[in-house]
Amino acid sequence: MEDYHKPDQQTLQALKDTANRLRISSIKATTAAGSGHPTSCCSAAEIMSVLFFHTMRYKVQDPRNASNDRFVLSKGHAAPILYSVWAEAGFLQEGELLNLRKIDSVLEGHPVPRQAFTDVATGSLGQGLGAACGMAYTGKFFDRASYRVYCLLGDGELSEGSVWEAMAFAGFYKLDNLVAIFDINRLGQSDPAPLQHHVEIYQKRCEAFGWHAIIVDGHSVEELCKAFGQAKHQPTAIIAKTFKGKGISGVEDKESWHGKPLPKNMAEQVIQEIDDRIQNKKKLSPALPEEDAPIVNIRNIKMPSPPTYKVGEKWATRKAYGVALAKLGHANDRVIALDGDTKNSTFSELFKKEHPNRYIECYIAEQNMVSIAVGCATRDRTIAFASTFATFFTRAFDQIRMAAISDSNINLCGSHCGVSIGEDGPSQMGLEDLCMFRAIPNSTVFYPSDAVATEKAVEIAANTKGICFIRTSRPENPVIYNNNEDFHIGQAKVVLKSKDDQVTVIGAGVTLHEALTAAEQLRKEKIYIRVIDPFTIKPLDKKTILESARATKGRIITVEDHYHEGGIGEAVCAAVMGEPGVTVTRLAVSHVPRSGKPAELLRMFGIDKDAIMQAVRAAVSKSRNAE
């Protein structure tokens, strides 16, 4: 960035006038809606004016242009001022602002990507900066383009740990194309923010995290212009001392006004007062970007060659994931991998070894890792795969939930699922992950049972919209599928069947292999079972399950290395609900487990071959007794 040139007086006045117009638009919109956060908008008016009409470079009529500067409103409740900016710039009609929060308007209460100028949904506080870090990392290391990323945070959300995970990430990777603006307006929702206006403490904290930190008067357009004009070889934090409700007489810097629109009469008076300060109606136009972001194509990605496994060979699906991801990296140079310091357990290290420049180490900060992946995937710049132990995604559930609201296309791989990991004990065992990911809108949940299925899951996930979760296991199990086996979302595999089958058993991962072993032994007793591998738990192959149930006198047994709640058993129950004559027996982990050998734990929780055999015998004898 070139050296700072002080804007002339005419430009400075125009920026002040623009800020006041943004205030008026925000007040009008929230008063018309009867709800919203005008005071949170007013503290940021000068920041938004300078950013969008002096500092940022973008095409107004093409908000998602790959070369545009990016903006993330982490304090999402200040959405009306973001909408006011885009109306001021000419992308939105001024009149549309009065439809704020209406069911037929795109201008929702918090930013969402249904709006062309919004890359990520915000409003669950503390998440915007992580996504901005992902965008900045992509700009600096993958796109190698000149666009910059700006993120506006409120002081209330600076109590969120995820903000400081993002601060640490940006500092460590020296993301000098990233600017965070802290709107220090002193007041939170129900109380003052803990540091109130002690801006020097914020500055020390930012510096400790490796940022260049500048304190400014957040209502001085000149100070803001100067601060945005500084270029350093590290990320920049602009700590703007502001007042909540700035410009609203009787409300400015007063408590108990958070999230309250001004009553109509009061709004009219305040708007008149602010309007009287505007000297010129002339509108400013933003500078255009340097169009140097490369053209990227991430559609229809195919593995360069089929899998090369041998039936019967033993492979852990977690390792097959790493092999598949490294292979996929050769198919498209926009495939990237992220991990949280577990790469030698999830096997994402195999990707790093072959594609070191496309691997992002996020360290032990899983919430931030998910946000980074979301940021990297915006504007279809990358295909992101993030991995850690399945259980550690639970701490990032809010980030995953917001990723779905963001219409994000990210792929998450959770390894070390269930009690089958053995001696490490319950803190490391993913036993809630299926439940969690099934609850996410538009998610796809893969649970591959061998190395071939895992490789296919990785390839399919890369081409699937929405949040994809791949559940992988630690134990090594035999390869059961041929390399040319075809897999599809929502299509189960009937792994074992005969015309004499008496019970349908549905397992996945380690429990599928337990079911196959059980089937072998039951055959000696002249009891035959049909064994189903669901491949995807969401969507579930209802058709195949029902066909098999009808062929086995309506008897289904599900067996899973997961808690009862929200897992395979409940998914199957939902699929067969209302079907006459179908009964489901569910085998699952019933309480908090403990350390032990994998086989001991599978036995203890009744999800091993012996438990399956017992359940099958019980189902068959119950039916015989009924006859």
PDB file of N, CA, C and O in Angstrom, residues 360-413:
ATOM      1  N   ILE A 360      -2.855 -25.987   5.958  1.00  0.00           N
ATOM      2  CA  ILE A 360      -2.891 -24.930   6.976  1.00  0.00           C
ATOM      3  C   ILE A 360      -2.915 -25.569   8.360  1.00  0.00           C
ATOM      4  O   ILE A 360      -3.887 -26.259   8.713  1.00  0.00           O
ATOM      5  N   GLU A 361      -1.864 -25.349   9.114  1.00  0.00           N
ATOM      6  CA  GLU A 361      -1.843 -25.823  10.502  1.00  0.00           C
ATOM      7  C   GLU A 361      -2.561 -24.792  11.367  1.00  0.00           C
ATOM      8  O   GLU A 361      -2.123 -23.648  11.468  1.00  0.00           O
ATOM      9  N   CYS A 362      -3.651 -25.209  11.965  1.00  0.00           N
ATOM     10  CA  CYS A 362      -4.462 -24.290  12.781  1.00  0.00           C
ATOM     11  C   CYS A 362      -4.176 -24.431  14.275  1.00  0.00           C
ATOM     12  O   CYS A 362      -4.741 -23.697  15.085  1.00  0.00           O
ATOM     13  N   TYR A 363      -3.320 -25.406  14.613  1.00  0.00           N
ATOM     14  CA  TYR A 363      -2.985 -25.664  16.016  1.00  0.00           C
ATOM     15  C   TYR A 363      -4.247 -25.997  16.813  1.00  0.00           C
ATOM     16  O   TYR A 363      -5.312 -26.234  16.239  1.00  0.00           O
ATOM     17  N   ILE A 364      -4.134 -26.060  18.141  1.00  0.00           N
ATOM     18  CA  ILE A 364      -5.245 -26.593  18.943  1.00  0.00           C
ATOM     19  C   ILE A 364      -6.262 -25.482  19.183  1.00  0.00           C
ATOM     20  O   ILE A 364      -6.321 -24.872  20.252  1.00  0.00           O
ATOM     21  N   ALA A 365      -7.014 -25.200  18.146  1.00  0.00           N
ATOM     22  CA  ALA A 365      -8.019 -24.125  18.162  1.00  0.00           C
ATOM     23  C   ALA A 365      -9.116 -24.513  17.168  1.00  0.00           C
ATOM     24  O   ALA A 365      -9.229 -23.939  16.093  1.00  0.00           O
ATOM     25  N   GLU A 366      -9.904 -25.511  17.563  1.00  0.00           N
ATOM     26  CA  GLU A 366     -10.845 -26.114  16.615  1.00  0.00           C
ATOM     27  C   GLU A 366     -11.941 -25.152  16.165  1.00  0.00           C
ATOM     28  O   GLU A 366     -12.398 -25.222  15.022  1.00  0.00           O
ATOM     29  N   GLN A 367     -12.378 -24.265  17.075  1.00  0.00           N
ATOM     30  CA  GLN A 367     -13.403 -23.306  16.668  1.00  0.00           C
ATOM     31  C   GLN A 367     -12.868 -22.438  15.536  1.00  0.00           C
ATOM     32  O   GLN A 367     -13.525 -22.241  14.507  1.00  0.00           O
ATOM     33  N   ASN A 368     -11.654 -21.956  15.732  1.00  0.00           N
ATOM     34  CA  ASN A 368     -11.045 -21.102  14.704  1.00  0.00           C
ATOM     35  C   ASN A 368     -10.774 -21.890  13.424  1.00  0.00           C
ATOM     36  O   ASN A 368     -10.944 -21.365  12.321  1.00  0.00           O
ATOM     37  N   MET A 369     -10.386 -23.161  13.563  1.00  0.00           N
ATOM     38  CA  MET A 369     -10.111 -23.974  12.372  1.00  0.00           C
ATOM     39  C   MET A 369     -11.348 -24.041  11.471  1.00  0.00           C
ATOM     40  O   MET A 369     -11.246 -23.898  10.247  1.00  0.00           O
ATOM     41  N   VAL A 370     -12.516 -24.249  12.066  1.00  0.00           N
ATOM     42  CA  VAL A 370     -13.750 -24.304  11.270  1.00  0.00           C
ATOM     43  C   VAL A 370     -14.014 -22.948  10.614  1.00  0.00           C
ATOM     44  O   VAL A 370     -14.346 -22.875   9.421  1.00  0.00           O
ATOM     45  N   SER A 371     -13.818 -21.866  11.374  1.00  0.00           N
ATOM     46  CA  SER A 371     -14.023 -20.525  10.799  1.00  0.00           C
ATOM     47  C   SER A 371     -13.033 -20.238   9.671  1.00  0.00           C
ATOM     48  O   SER A 371     -13.400 -19.627   8.665  1.00  0.00           O
ATOM     49  N   ILE A 372     -11.784 -20.668   9.839  1.00  0.00           N
ATOM     50  CA  ILE A 372     -10.779 -20.490   8.775  1.00  0.00           C
ATOM     51  C   ILE A 372     -11.226 -21.222   7.508  1.00  0.00           C
ATOM     52  O   ILE A 372     -11.173 -20.688   6.399  1.00  0.00           O
ATOM     53  N   ALA A 373     -11.702 -22.466   7.683  1.00  0.00           N
ATOM     54  CA  ALA A 373     -12.172 -23.248   6.530  1.00  0.00           C
ATOM     55  C   ALA A 373     -13.322 -22.527   5.825  1.00  0.00           C
ATOM     56  O   ALA A 373     -13.351 -22.436   4.594  1.00  0.00           O
ATOM     57  N   VAL A 374     -14.247 -21.984   6.614  1.00  0.00           N
ATOM     58  CA  VAL A 374     -15.384 -21.242   6.037  1.00  0.00           C
ATOM     59  C   VAL A 374     -14.867 -20.046   5.236  1.00  0.00           C
ATOM     60  O   VAL A 374     -15.308 -19.794   4.113  1.00  0.00           O
ATOM     61  N   GLY A 375     -13.920 -19.305   5.804  1.00  0.00           N
ATOM     62  CA  GLY A 375     -13.349 -18.147   5.109  1.00  0.00           C
ATOM     63  C   GLY A 375     -12.625 -18.533   3.838  1.00  0.00           C
ATOM     64  O   GLY A 375     -12.786 -17.876   2.795  1.00  0.00           O
ATOM     65  N   CYS A 376     -11.858 -19.617   3.904  1.00  0.00           N
ATOM     66  CA  CYS A 376     -11.113 -20.079   2.721  1.00  0.00           C
ATOM     67  C   CYS A 376     -12.058 -20.494   1.591  1.00  0.00           C
ATOM     68  O   CYS A 376     -11.727 -20.350   0.414  1.00  0.00           O
ATOM     69  N   ALA A 377     -13.229 -21.017   1.960  1.00  0.00           N
ATOM     70  CA  ALA A 377     -14.161 -21.543   0.951  1.00  0.00           C
ATOM     71  C   ALA A 377     -15.073 -20.471   0.348  1.00  0.00           C
ATOM     72  O   ALA A 377     -15.789 -20.743  -0.608  1.00  0.00           O
ATOM     73  N   THR A 378     -15.055 -19.240   0.902  1.00  0.00           N
ATOM     74  CA  THR A 378     -15.942 -18.201   0.365  1.00  0.00           C
ATOM     75  C   THR A 378     -15.584 -17.877  -1.081  1.00  0.00           C
ATOM     76  O   THR A 378     -14.440 -18.015  -1.499  1.00  0.00           O
ATOM     77  N   ARG A 379     -16.577 -17.420  -1.810  1.00  0.00           N
ATOM     78  CA  ARG A 379     -16.456 -17.048  -3.233  1.00  0.00           C
ATOM     79  C   ARG A 379     -15.876 -18.183  -4.077  1.00  0.00           C
ATOM     80  O   ARG A 379     -15.237 -17.948  -5.118  1.00  0.00           O
ATOM     81  N   ASP A 380     -16.056 -19.423  -3.585  1.00  0.00           N
ATOM     82  CA  ASP A 380     -15.602 -20.619  -4.322  1.00  0.00           C
ATOM     83  C   ASP A 380     -14.118 -20.551  -4.669  1.00  0.00           C
ATOM     84  O   ASP A 380     -13.703 -20.947  -5.766  1.00  0.00           O
ATOM     85  N   ARG A 381     -13.311 -20.085  -3.709  1.00  0.00           N
ATOM     86  CA  ARG A 381     -11.865 -19.983  -3.979  1.00  0.00           C
ATOM     87  C   ARG A 381     -11.133 -21.296  -3.712  1.00  0.00           C
ATOM     88  O   ARG A 381     -10.083 -21.554  -4.301  1.00  0.00           O
ATOM     89  N   THR A 382     -11.637 -22.109  -2.777  1.00  0.00           N
ATOM     90  CA  THR A 382     -10.952 -23.367  -2.430  1.00  0.00           C
ATOM     91  C   THR A 382     -11.967 -24.450  -2.095  1.00  0.00           C
ATOM     92  O   THR A 382     -13.129 -24.174  -1.834  1.00  0.00           O
ATOM     93  N   ILE A 383     -11.481 -25.697  -2.067  1.00  0.00           N
ATOM     94  CA  ILE A 383     -12.246 -26.820  -1.503  1.00  0.00           C
ATOM     95  C   ILE A 383     -11.515 -27.203  -0.228  1.00  0.00           C
ATOM     96  O   ILE A 383     -10.411 -27.747  -0.264  1.00  0.00           O
ATOM     97  N   ALA A 384     -12.125 -26.892   0.893  1.00  0.00           N
ATOM     98  CA  ALA A 384     -11.441 -27.033   2.181  1.00  0.00           C
ATOM     99  C   ALA A 384     -11.853 -28.323   2.891  1.00  0.00           C
ATOM    100  O   ALA A 384     -13.043 -28.617   3.021  1.00  0.00           O
ATOM    101  N   PHE A 385     -10.844 -29.061   3.357  1.00  0.00           N
ATOM    102  CA  PHE A 385     -11.047 -30.240   4.205  1.00  0.00           C
ATOM    103  C   PHE A 385     -10.337 -29.979   5.529  1.00  0.00           C
ATOM    104  O   PHE A 385      -9.121 -29.789   5.561  1.00  0.00           O
ATOM    105  N   ALA A 386     -11.102 -29.967   6.615  1.00  0.00           N
ATOM    106  CA  ALA A 386     -10.522 -29.743   7.946  1.00  0.00           C
ATOM    107  C   ALA A 386     -10.710 -30.993   8.785  1.00  0.00           C
ATOM    108  O   ALA A 386     -11.796 -31.578   8.802  1.00  0.00           O
ATOM    109  N   SER A 387      -9.657 -31.399   9.485  1.00  0.00           N
ATOM    110  CA  SER A 387      -9.745 -32.645  10.254  1.00  0.00           C
ATOM    111  C   SER A 387      -9.234 -32.481  11.682  1.00  0.00           C
ATOM    112  O   SER A 387      -8.329 -31.691  11.957  1.00  0.00           O
ATOM    113  N   THR A 388      -9.834 -33.248  12.566  1.00  0.00           N
ATOM    114  CA  THR A 388      -9.380 -33.401  13.947  1.00  0.00           C
ATOM    115  C   THR A 388     -10.097 -34.628  14.494  1.00  0.00           C
ATOM    116  O   THR A 388     -10.829 -35.300  13.765  1.00  0.00           O
ATOM    117  N   PHE A 389      -9.903 -34.946  15.773  1.00  0.00           N
ATOM    118  CA  PHE A 389     -10.682 -36.028  16.377  1.00  0.00           C
ATOM    119  C   PHE A 389     -12.159 -35.622  16.319  1.00  0.00           C
ATOM    120  O   PHE A 389     -12.494 -34.467  16.582  1.00  0.00           O
ATOM    121  N   ALA A 390     -13.035 -36.574  16.024  1.00  0.00           N
ATOM    122  CA  ALA A 390     -14.465 -36.282  15.899  1.00  0.00           C
ATOM    123  C   ALA A 390     -15.002 -35.559  17.129  1.00  0.00           C
ATOM    124  O   ALA A 390     -15.804 -34.633  17.028  1.00  0.00           O
ATOM    125  N   THR A 391     -14.514 -35.969  18.292  1.00  0.00           N
ATOM    126  CA  THR A 391     -15.054 -35.399  19.528  1.00  0.00           C
ATOM    127  C   THR A 391     -14.709 -33.919  19.690  1.00  0.00           C
ATOM    128  O   THR A 391     -15.452 -33.182  20.329  1.00  0.00           O
ATOM    129  N   PHE A 392     -13.621 -33.470  19.072  1.00  0.00           N
ATOM    130  CA  PHE A 392     -13.215 -32.067  19.250  1.00  0.00           C
ATOM    131  C   PHE A 392     -14.016 -31.111  18.358  1.00  0.00           C
ATOM    132  O   PHE A 392     -13.963 -29.897  18.559  1.00  0.00           O
ATOM    133  N   PHE A 393     -14.762 -31.659  17.408  1.00  0.00           N
ATOM    134  CA  PHE A 393     -15.670 -30.790  16.653  1.00  0.00           C
ATOM    135  C   PHE A 393     -16.844 -30.330  17.512  1.00  0.00           C
ATOM    136  O   PHE A 393     -17.503 -29.344  17.184  1.00  0.00           O
ATOM    137  N   THR A 394     -17.109 -31.045  18.626  1.00  0.00           N
ATOM    138  CA  THR A 394     -18.232 -30.629  19.470  1.00  0.00           C
ATOM    139  C   THR A 394     -18.006 -29.220  20.009  1.00  0.00           C
ATOM    140  O   THR A 394     -18.950 -28.462  20.181  1.00  0.00           O
ATOM    141  N   ARG A 395     -16.744 -28.853  20.261  1.00  0.00           N
ATOM    142  CA  ARG A 395     -16.502 -27.508  20.793  1.00  0.00           C
ATOM    143  C   ARG A 395     -16.671 -26.436  19.720  1.00  0.00           C
ATOM    144  O   ARG A 395     -16.755 -25.252  20.026  1.00  0.00           O
ATOM    145  N   ALA A 396     -16.749 -26.862  18.471  1.00  0.00           N
ATOM    146  CA  ALA A 396     -16.923 -25.907  17.364  1.00  0.00           C
ATOM    147  C   ALA A 396     -18.336 -25.977  16.797  1.00  0.00           C
ATOM    148  O   ALA A 396     -18.578 -25.509  15.688  1.00  0.00           O
ATOM    149  N   PHE A 397     -19.271 -26.531  17.581  1.00  0.00           N
ATOM    150  CA  PHE A 397     -20.622 -26.726  17.040  1.00  0.00           C
ATOM    151  C   PHE A 397     -21.248 -25.416  16.577  1.00  0.00           C
ATOM    152  O   PHE A 397     -21.909 -25.370  15.536  1.00  0.00           O
ATOM    153  N   ASP A 398     -21.042 -24.341  17.317  1.00  0.00           N
ATOM    154  CA  ASP A 398     -21.644 -23.062  16.912  1.00  0.00           C
ATOM    155  C   ASP A 398     -21.049 -22.582  15.589  1.00  0.00           C
ATOM    156  O   ASP A 398     -21.754 -22.060  14.725  1.00  0.00           O
ATOM    157  N   GLN A 399     -19.744 -22.778  15.428  1.00  0.00           N
ATOM    158  CA  GLN A 399     -19.108 -22.392  14.150  1.00  0.00           C
ATOM    159  C   GLN A 399     -19.666 -23.234  13.001  1.00  0.00           C
ATOM    160  O   GLN A 399     -19.879 -22.728  11.894  1.00  0.00           O
ATOM    161  N   ILE A 400     -19.908 -24.518  13.257  1.00  0.00           N
ATOM    162  CA  ILE A 400     -20.457 -25.402  12.219  1.00  0.00           C
ATOM    163  C   ILE A 400     -21.896 -24.992  11.896  1.00  0.00           C
ATOM    164  O   ILE A 400     -22.307 -24.934  10.732  1.00  0.00           O
ATOM    165  N   ARG A 401     -22.658 -24.688  12.944  1.00  0.00           N
ATOM    166  CA  ARG A 401     -24.045 -24.222  12.779  1.00  0.00           C
ATOM    167  C   ARG A 401     -24.084 -22.942  11.936  1.00  0.00           C
ATOM    168  O   ARG A 401     -24.888 -22.807  11.011  1.00  0.00           O
ATOM    169  N   MET A 402     -23.184 -21.999  12.247  1.00  0.00           N
ATOM    170  CA  MET A 402     -23.133 -20.748  11.488  1.00  0.00           C
ATOM    171  C   MET A 402     -22.625 -20.975  10.064  1.00  0.00           C
ATOM    172  O   MET A 402     -23.017 -20.262   9.136  1.00  0.00           O
ATOM    173  N   ALA A 403     -21.765 -21.976   9.885  1.00  0.00           N
ATOM    174  CA  ALA A 403     -21.291 -22.310   8.531  1.00  0.00           C
ATOM    175  C   ALA A 403     -22.465 -22.738   7.659  1.00  0.00           C
ATOM    176  O   ALA A 403     -22.535 -22.396   6.475  1.00  0.00           O
ATOM    177  N   ALA A 404     -23.407 -23.479   8.247  1.00  0.00           N
ATOM    178  CA  ALA A 404     -24.594 -23.895   7.497  1.00  0.00           C
ATOM    179  C   ALA A 404     -25.451 -22.685   7.144  1.00  0.00           C
ATOM    180  O   ALA A 404     -25.962 -22.573   6.026  1.00  0.00           O
ATOM    181  N   ILE A 405     -25.596 -21.746   8.086  1.00  0.00           N
ATOM    182  CA  ILE A 405     -26.357 -20.524   7.811  1.00  0.00           C
ATOM    183  C   ILE A 405     -25.640 -19.697   6.744  1.00  0.00           C
ATOM    184  O   ILE A 405     -26.262 -18.968   5.975  1.00  0.00           O
ATOM    185  N   SER A 406     -24.321 -19.843   6.678  1.00  0.00           N
ATOM    186  CA  SER A 406     -23.513 -19.141   5.675  1.00  0.00           C
ATOM    187  C   SER A 406     -23.539 -19.815   4.303  1.00  0.00           C
ATOM    188  O   SER A 406     -22.833 -19.368   3.389  1.00  0.00           O
ATOM    189  N   ASP A 407     -24.315 -20.906   4.163  1.00  0.00           N
ATOM    190  CA  ASP A 407     -24.316 -21.683   2.904  1.00  0.00           C
ATOM    191  C   ASP A 407     -22.907 -22.107   2.526  1.00  0.00           C
ATOM    192  O   ASP A 407     -22.537 -22.138   1.347  1.00  0.00           O
ATOM    193  N   SER A 408     -22.113 -22.423   3.528  1.00  0.00           N
ATOM    194  CA  SER A 408     -20.709 -22.748   3.275  1.00  0.00           C
ATOM    195  C   SER A 408     -20.555 -24.170   2.761  1.00  0.00           C
ATOM    196  O   SER A 408     -21.323 -25.060   3.123  1.00  0.00           O
ATOM    197  N   ASN A 409     -19.571 -24.361   1.895  1.00  0.00           N
ATOM    198  CA  ASN A 409     -19.237 -25.698   1.403  1.00  0.00           C
ATOM    199  C   ASN A 409     -17.906 -26.111   2.019  1.00  0.00           C
ATOM    200  O   ASN A 409     -16.846 -25.865   1.452  1.00  0.00           O
ATOM    201  N   ILE A 410     -17.969 -26.709   3.212  1.00  0.00           N
ATOM    202  CA  ILE A 410     -16.731 -27.170   3.851  1.00  0.00           C
ATOM    203  C   ILE A 410     -16.865 -28.645   4.175  1.00  0.00           C
ATOM    204  O   ILE A 410     -17.962 -29.157   4.373  1.00  0.00           O
ATOM    205  N   ASN A 411     -15.726 -29.314   4.226  1.00  0.00           N
ATOM    206  CA  ASN A 411     -15.677 -30.748   4.492  1.00  0.00           C
ATOM    207  C   ASN A 411     -14.904 -30.971   5.778  1.00  0.00           C
ATOM    208  O   ASN A 411     -13.764 -30.505   5.917  1.00  0.00           O
ATOM    209  N   LEU A 412     -15.531 -31.661   6.720  1.00  0.00           N
ATOM    210  CA  LEU A 412     -14.921 -31.885   8.026  1.00  0.00           C
ATOM    211  C   LEU A 412     -14.756 -33.387   8.232  1.00  0.00           C
ATOM    212  O   LEU A 412     -15.698 -34.151   8.011  1.00  0.00           O
ATOM    213  N   CYS A 413     -13.565 -33.796   8.632  1.00  0.00           N
ATOM    214  CA  CYS A 413     -13.312 -35.212   8.889  1.00  0.00           C
ATOM    215  C   CYS A 413     -13.007 -35.392  10.369  1.00  0.00           C
ATOM    216  O   CYS A 413     -12.058 -34.797  10.885  1.00  0.00           O
TER     217      CYS A 413
END
